[in-house]
Short mmCIF file of C-alpha atoms and ligand atoms in Angstrom, two decimals:
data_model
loop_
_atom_site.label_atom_id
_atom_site.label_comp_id
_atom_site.label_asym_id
_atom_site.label_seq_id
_atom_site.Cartn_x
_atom_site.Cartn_y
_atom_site.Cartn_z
CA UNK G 1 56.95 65.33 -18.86
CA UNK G 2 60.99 64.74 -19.05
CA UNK G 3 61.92 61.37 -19.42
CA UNK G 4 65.09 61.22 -16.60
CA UNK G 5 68.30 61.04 -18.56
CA UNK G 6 71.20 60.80 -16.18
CA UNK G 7 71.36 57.77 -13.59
CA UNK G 8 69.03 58.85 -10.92
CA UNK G 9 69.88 59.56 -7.04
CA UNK G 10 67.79 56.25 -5.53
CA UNK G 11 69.26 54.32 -8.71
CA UNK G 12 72.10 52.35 -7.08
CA UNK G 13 69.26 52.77 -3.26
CA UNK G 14 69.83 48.29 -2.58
CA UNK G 15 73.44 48.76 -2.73
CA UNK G 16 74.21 52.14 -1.31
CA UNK G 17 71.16 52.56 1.71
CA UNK G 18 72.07 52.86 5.32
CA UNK G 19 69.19 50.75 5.71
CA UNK G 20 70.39 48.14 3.28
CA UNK G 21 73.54 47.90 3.94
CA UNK G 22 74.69 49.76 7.19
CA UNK G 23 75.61 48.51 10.78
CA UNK G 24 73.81 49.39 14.07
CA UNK G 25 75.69 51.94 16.03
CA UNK G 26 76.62 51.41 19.94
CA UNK G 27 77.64 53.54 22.12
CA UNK G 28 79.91 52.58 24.74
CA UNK G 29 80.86 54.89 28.21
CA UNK G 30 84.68 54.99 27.31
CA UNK G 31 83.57 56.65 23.70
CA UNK G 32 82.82 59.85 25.59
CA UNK G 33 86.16 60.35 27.70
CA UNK G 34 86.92 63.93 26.33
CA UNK G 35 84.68 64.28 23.69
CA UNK G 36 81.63 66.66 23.78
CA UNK G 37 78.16 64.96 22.31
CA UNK G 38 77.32 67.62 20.38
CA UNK G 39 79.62 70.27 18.40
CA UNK G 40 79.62 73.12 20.80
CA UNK G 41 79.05 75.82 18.38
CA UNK G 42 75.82 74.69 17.21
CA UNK G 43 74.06 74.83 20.66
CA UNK G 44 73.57 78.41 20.78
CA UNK G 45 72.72 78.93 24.00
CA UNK G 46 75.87 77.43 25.46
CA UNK G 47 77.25 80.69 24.61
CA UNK G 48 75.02 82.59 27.12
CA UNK G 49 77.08 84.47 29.85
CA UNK G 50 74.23 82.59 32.27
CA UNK G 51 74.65 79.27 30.63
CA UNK G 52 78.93 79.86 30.77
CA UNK G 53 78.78 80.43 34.68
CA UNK G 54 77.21 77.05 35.00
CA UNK G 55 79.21 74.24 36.36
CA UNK G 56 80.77 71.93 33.94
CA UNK G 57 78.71 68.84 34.96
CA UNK G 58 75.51 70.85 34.27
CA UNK G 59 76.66 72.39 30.81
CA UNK G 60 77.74 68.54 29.67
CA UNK G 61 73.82 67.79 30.82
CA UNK G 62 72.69 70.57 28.26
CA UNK G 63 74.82 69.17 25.67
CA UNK G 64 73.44 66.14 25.67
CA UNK G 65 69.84 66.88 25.97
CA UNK G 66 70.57 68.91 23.20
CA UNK G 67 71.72 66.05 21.54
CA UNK G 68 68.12 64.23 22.36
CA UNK G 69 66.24 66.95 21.04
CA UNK G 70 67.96 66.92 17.28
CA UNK G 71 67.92 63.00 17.56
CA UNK G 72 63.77 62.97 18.68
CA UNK G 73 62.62 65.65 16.48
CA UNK G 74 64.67 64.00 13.88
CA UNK G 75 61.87 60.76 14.20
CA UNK G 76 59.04 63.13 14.45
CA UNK G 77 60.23 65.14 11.06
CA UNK G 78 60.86 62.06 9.30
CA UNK G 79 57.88 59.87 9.22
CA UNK G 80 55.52 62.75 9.67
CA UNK G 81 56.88 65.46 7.51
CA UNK G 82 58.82 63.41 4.57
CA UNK G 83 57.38 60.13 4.75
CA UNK G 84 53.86 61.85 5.15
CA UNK G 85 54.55 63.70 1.70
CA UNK G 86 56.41 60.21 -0.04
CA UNK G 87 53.69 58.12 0.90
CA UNK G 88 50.73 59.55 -1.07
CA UNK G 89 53.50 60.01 -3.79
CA UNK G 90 54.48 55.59 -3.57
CA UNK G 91 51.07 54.70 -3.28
CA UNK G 92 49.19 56.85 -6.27
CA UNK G 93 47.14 58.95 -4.52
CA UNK G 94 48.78 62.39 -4.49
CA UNK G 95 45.67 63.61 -7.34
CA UNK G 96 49.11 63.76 -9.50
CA UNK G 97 50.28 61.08 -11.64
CA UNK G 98 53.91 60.15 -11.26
CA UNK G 99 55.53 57.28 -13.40
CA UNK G 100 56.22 53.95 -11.50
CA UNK G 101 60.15 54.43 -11.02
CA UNK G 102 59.51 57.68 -9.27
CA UNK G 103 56.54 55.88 -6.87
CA UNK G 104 59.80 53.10 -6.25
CA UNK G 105 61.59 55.86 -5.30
CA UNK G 106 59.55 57.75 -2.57
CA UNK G 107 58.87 54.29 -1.06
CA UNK G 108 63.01 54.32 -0.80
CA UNK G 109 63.03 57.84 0.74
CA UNK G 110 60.25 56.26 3.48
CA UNK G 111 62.00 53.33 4.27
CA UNK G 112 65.27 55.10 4.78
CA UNK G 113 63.34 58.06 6.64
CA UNK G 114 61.56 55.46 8.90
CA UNK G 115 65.13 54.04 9.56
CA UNK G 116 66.61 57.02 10.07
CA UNK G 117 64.23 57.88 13.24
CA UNK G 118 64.43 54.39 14.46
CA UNK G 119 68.19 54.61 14.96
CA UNK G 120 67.85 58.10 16.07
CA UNK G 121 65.65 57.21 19.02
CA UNK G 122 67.95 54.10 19.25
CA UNK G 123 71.01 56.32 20.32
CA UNK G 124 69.13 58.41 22.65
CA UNK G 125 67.80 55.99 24.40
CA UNK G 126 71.04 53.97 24.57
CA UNK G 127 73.00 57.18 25.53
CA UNK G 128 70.04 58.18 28.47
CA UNK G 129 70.77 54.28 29.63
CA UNK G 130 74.85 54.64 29.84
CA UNK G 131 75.21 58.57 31.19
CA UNK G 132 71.87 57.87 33.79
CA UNK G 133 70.68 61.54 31.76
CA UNK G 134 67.35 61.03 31.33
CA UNK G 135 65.52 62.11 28.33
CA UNK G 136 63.27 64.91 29.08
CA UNK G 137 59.24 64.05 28.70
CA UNK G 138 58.88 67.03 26.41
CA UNK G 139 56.89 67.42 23.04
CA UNK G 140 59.57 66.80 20.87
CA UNK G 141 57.14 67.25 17.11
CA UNK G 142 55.66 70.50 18.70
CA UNK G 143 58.07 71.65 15.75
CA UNK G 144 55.91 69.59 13.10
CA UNK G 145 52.77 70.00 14.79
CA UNK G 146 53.37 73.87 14.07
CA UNK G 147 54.50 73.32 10.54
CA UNK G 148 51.51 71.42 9.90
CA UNK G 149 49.60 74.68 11.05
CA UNK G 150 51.50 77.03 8.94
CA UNK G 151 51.29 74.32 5.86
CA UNK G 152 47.44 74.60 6.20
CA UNK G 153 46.93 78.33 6.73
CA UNK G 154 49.27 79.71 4.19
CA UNK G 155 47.73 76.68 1.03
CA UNK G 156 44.10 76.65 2.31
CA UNK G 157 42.54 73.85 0.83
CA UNK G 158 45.53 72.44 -0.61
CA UNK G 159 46.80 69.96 1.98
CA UNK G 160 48.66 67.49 -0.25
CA UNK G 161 50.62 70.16 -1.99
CA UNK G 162 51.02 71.95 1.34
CA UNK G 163 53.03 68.72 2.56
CA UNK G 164 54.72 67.64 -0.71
CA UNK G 165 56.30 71.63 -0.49
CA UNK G 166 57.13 70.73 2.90
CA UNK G 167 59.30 68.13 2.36
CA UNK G 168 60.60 69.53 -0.61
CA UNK G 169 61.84 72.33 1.20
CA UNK G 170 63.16 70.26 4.23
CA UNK G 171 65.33 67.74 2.09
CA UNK G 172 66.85 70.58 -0.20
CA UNK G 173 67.49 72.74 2.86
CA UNK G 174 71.50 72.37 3.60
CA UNK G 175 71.50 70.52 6.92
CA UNK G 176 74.65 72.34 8.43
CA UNK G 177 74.47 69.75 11.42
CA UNK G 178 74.50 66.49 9.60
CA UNK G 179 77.36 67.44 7.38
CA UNK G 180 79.63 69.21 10.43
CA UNK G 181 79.16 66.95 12.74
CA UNK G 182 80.92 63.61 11.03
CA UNK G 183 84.25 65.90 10.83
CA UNK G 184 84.64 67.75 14.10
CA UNK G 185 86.89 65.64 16.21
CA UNK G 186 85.84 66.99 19.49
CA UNK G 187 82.60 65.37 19.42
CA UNK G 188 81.89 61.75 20.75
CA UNK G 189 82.43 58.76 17.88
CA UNK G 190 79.27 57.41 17.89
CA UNK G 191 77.44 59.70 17.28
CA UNK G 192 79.71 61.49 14.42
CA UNK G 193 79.39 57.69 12.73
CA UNK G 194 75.50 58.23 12.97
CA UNK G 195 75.68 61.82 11.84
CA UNK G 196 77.99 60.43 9.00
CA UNK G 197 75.46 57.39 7.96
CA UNK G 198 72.39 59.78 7.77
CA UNK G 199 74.31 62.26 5.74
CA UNK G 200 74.90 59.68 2.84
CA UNK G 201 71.37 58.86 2.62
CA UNK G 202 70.43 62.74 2.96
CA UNK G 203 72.79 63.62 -0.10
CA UNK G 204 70.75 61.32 -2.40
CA UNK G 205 67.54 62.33 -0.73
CA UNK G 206 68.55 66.06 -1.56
CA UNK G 207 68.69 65.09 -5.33
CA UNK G 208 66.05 63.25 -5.22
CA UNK G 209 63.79 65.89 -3.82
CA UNK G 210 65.55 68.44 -6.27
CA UNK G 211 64.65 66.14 -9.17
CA UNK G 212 60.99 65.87 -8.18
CA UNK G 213 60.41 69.27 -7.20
CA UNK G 214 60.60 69.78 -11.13
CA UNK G 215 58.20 67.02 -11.55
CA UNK G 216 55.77 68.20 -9.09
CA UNK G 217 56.19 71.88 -10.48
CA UNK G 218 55.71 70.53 -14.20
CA UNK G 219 51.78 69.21 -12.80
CA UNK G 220 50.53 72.36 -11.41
CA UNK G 221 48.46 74.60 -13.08
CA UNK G 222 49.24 78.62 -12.79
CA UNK G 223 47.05 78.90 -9.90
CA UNK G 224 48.68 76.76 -8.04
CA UNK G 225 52.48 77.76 -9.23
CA UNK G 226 50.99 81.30 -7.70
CA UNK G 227 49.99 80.11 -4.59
CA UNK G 228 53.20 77.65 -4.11
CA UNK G 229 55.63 80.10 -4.96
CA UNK G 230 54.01 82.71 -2.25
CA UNK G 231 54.40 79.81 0.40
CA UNK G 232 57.60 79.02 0.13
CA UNK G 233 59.27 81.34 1.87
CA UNK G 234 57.33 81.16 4.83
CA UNK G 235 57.76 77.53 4.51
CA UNK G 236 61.08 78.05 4.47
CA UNK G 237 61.79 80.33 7.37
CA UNK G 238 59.27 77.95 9.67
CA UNK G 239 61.39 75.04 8.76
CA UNK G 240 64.54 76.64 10.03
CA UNK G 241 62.73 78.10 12.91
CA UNK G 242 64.13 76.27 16.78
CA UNK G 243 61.52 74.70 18.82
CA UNK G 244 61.90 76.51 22.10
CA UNK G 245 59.76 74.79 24.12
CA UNK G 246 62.48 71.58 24.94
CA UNK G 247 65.51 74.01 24.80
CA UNK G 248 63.67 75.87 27.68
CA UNK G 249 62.71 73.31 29.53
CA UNK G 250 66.34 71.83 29.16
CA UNK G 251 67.46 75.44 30.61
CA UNK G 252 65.62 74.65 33.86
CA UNK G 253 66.37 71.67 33.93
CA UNK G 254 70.66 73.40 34.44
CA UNK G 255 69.03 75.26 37.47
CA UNK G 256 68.10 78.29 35.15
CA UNK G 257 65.47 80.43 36.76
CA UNK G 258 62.35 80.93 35.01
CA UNK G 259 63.07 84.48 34.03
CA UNK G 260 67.21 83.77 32.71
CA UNK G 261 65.54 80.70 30.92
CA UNK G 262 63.42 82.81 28.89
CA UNK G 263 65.89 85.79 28.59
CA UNK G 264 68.73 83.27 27.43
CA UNK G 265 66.49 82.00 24.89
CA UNK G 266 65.77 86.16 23.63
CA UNK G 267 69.57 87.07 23.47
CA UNK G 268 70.43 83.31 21.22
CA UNK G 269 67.19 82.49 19.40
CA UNK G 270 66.31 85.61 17.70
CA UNK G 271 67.48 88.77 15.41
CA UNK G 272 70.38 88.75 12.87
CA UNK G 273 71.61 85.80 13.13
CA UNK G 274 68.67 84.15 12.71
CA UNK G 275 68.22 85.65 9.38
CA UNK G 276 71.67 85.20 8.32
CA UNK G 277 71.07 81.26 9.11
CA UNK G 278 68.15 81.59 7.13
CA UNK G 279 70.25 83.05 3.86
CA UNK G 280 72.90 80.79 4.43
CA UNK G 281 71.28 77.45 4.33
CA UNK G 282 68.16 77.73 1.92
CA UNK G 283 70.74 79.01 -0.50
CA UNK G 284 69.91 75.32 -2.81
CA UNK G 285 66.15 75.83 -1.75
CA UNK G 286 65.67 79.29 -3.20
CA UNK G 287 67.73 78.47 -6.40
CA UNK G 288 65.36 75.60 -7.21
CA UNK G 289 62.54 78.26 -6.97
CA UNK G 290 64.07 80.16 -9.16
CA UNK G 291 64.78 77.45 -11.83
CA UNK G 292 60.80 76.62 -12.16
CA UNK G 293 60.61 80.77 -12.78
CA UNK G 294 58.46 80.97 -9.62
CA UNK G 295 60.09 84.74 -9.12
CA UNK G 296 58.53 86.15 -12.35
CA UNK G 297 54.88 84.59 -11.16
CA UNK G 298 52.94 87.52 -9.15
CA UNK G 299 53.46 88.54 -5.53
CA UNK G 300 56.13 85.51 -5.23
CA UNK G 301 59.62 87.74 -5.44
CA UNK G 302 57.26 89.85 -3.04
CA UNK G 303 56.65 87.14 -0.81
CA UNK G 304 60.42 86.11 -0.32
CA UNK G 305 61.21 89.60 0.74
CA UNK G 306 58.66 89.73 2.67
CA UNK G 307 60.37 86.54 4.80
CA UNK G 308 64.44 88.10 4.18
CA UNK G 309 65.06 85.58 1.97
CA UNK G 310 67.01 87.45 -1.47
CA UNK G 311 66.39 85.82 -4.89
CA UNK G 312 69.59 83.92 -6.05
CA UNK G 313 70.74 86.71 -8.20
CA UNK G 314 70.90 89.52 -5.31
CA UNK G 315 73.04 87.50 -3.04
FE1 FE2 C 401 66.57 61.23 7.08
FE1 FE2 C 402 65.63 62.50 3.93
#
């Protein structure tokens, strides 16, 4: 096992954490006077021809519930997805024996992750109470409650590594909104300054996650390299994959009928672009696959195809 070197990415964690360290964000009415609450780009149904002849007070609603849904399935993916993978990791009981500093340092990622959904509900909930837009009652971890599924069917048998590859995959995936959102002036203050604080903390998580992908790797035997380097692609694409469910339900909630609802969500949810996405922002993901040498293992370079996803080399 490789003794770590160069200063590590939770070294400097008491000083530098958002939840050490960082201030509680309000949001205040006048905050929003001109300012959009979410970058309108990256909803893509506001594009819609449907959605566009909608009046402006309803396409501000969709905004901001779209806002809700990133900042609630934010808490969900958190403590279920990364803090359920650090926590057998902190607390020994992975089967996999990790050295002390790097328990101390999953028990970092899980306090920051558990403070990173408690602010995110936080500014939902204060944003519902100052615009009188409700937060829809909606299932907003159907998204990790069908990762969960995927985890189990495509590593039968293998739940913990199923979740450790999980979050693996999650915290090395480039998170387009978190790093686009602090800089775009349109958007309302608040919640660029949260974007901005959970973006530090995600940049260290990223190495950190980098770093102990290579540790995990190094502890698996060649049957389970095999059967880990098949899964990740999928696990890639389903991470990337948009819960529909609250974006449709958010749709009728603008006065959508039930069949422009669903054909909105064909024409901006699907196809090209999708897979384009995909390419674009697993780009650090895929490299750290090929690092370990998971493409020369058998059926894996298959497997990645098999999603769209190219091995570093062919993009
Ligand atoms: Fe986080
Ligand atoms: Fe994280």
């Amino acid at each position: 096992m490789t003794e770590p070197t160069s200063p590590g990415p939770l070294d400097r964690w008491y000083e530098a954490a958002g939840v050490r360290g960082g201030v509680r964000r309000i949001f205040h009415a006048e905050a929003e006077r001109g300012h959009v609450f979410f970058p309108e780009h990256l909803v893509p149904h506001l594009d819609h021809p449907e959605v566009r002849a909608l009046a402006p007070e309803r396409i501000r609603e969709l905004t901001i519930r779209h806002l809700y849904q990133f900042l609630h399935s934010t808490t969900h993916l958190e403590t279920r997805v990364v803090n359920g993978a650090a926590e057998p990791v902190a607390n020994g009981r992975s089967g996999m024996d990790f050295p002390s500093a790097l328990r101390m340092d999953a028990f970092k990622v899980y306090c920051d992750e558990g403070y990173h959904a408690l602010y995110s509900l936080d500014l939902a909930d204060q944003i519902a109470r100052v615009t009188g837009i409700p937060v829809p009652k909606v299932d907003y971890g159907g998204f990790v409650t069908a990762l969960e599924a995927a985890g189990r069917a495509l590593l039968p048998g293998d739940p913990v590594l199923a979740g450790q590859l999980q979050a693996v995959v999650f915290e090395t995936l480039i998170t387009a909104v978190l790093n686009e959102v602090p800089q775009d002036p349109t958007v309302v203050s608040t919640v660029r300054d949260l974007m901005r604080d959970h973006a530090k903390d995600e940049g260290r998580h990223h190495r950190f996650f980098s770093a102990f992908f290579l540790e995990l790797w190094a502890r698996l035997n060649r049957s389970r390299r095999i059967a880990a380097g098949r899964a990740l692609p999928a696990m890639i694409r389903a991470a990337l994959e948009w819960d529909l469910a609250p974006v449709h339900g958010s749709l009728r909630l603008a006065g959508l009928g039930e069949e422009q609802a669903r054909a909105v969500l064909a024409d901006c949810y699907a196809g090209e672009a999708v897979t384009a996405r995909i390419q674009a922002v697993s780009r650090a993901t895929v490299r750290l696959c090929a690092q370990v040498g998971a493409f020369e293992l058998p059926g894996v370079a298959e497997a990645f195809a098999a999603q769209g996803i190219d091995e570093p080399g062919e993009r």
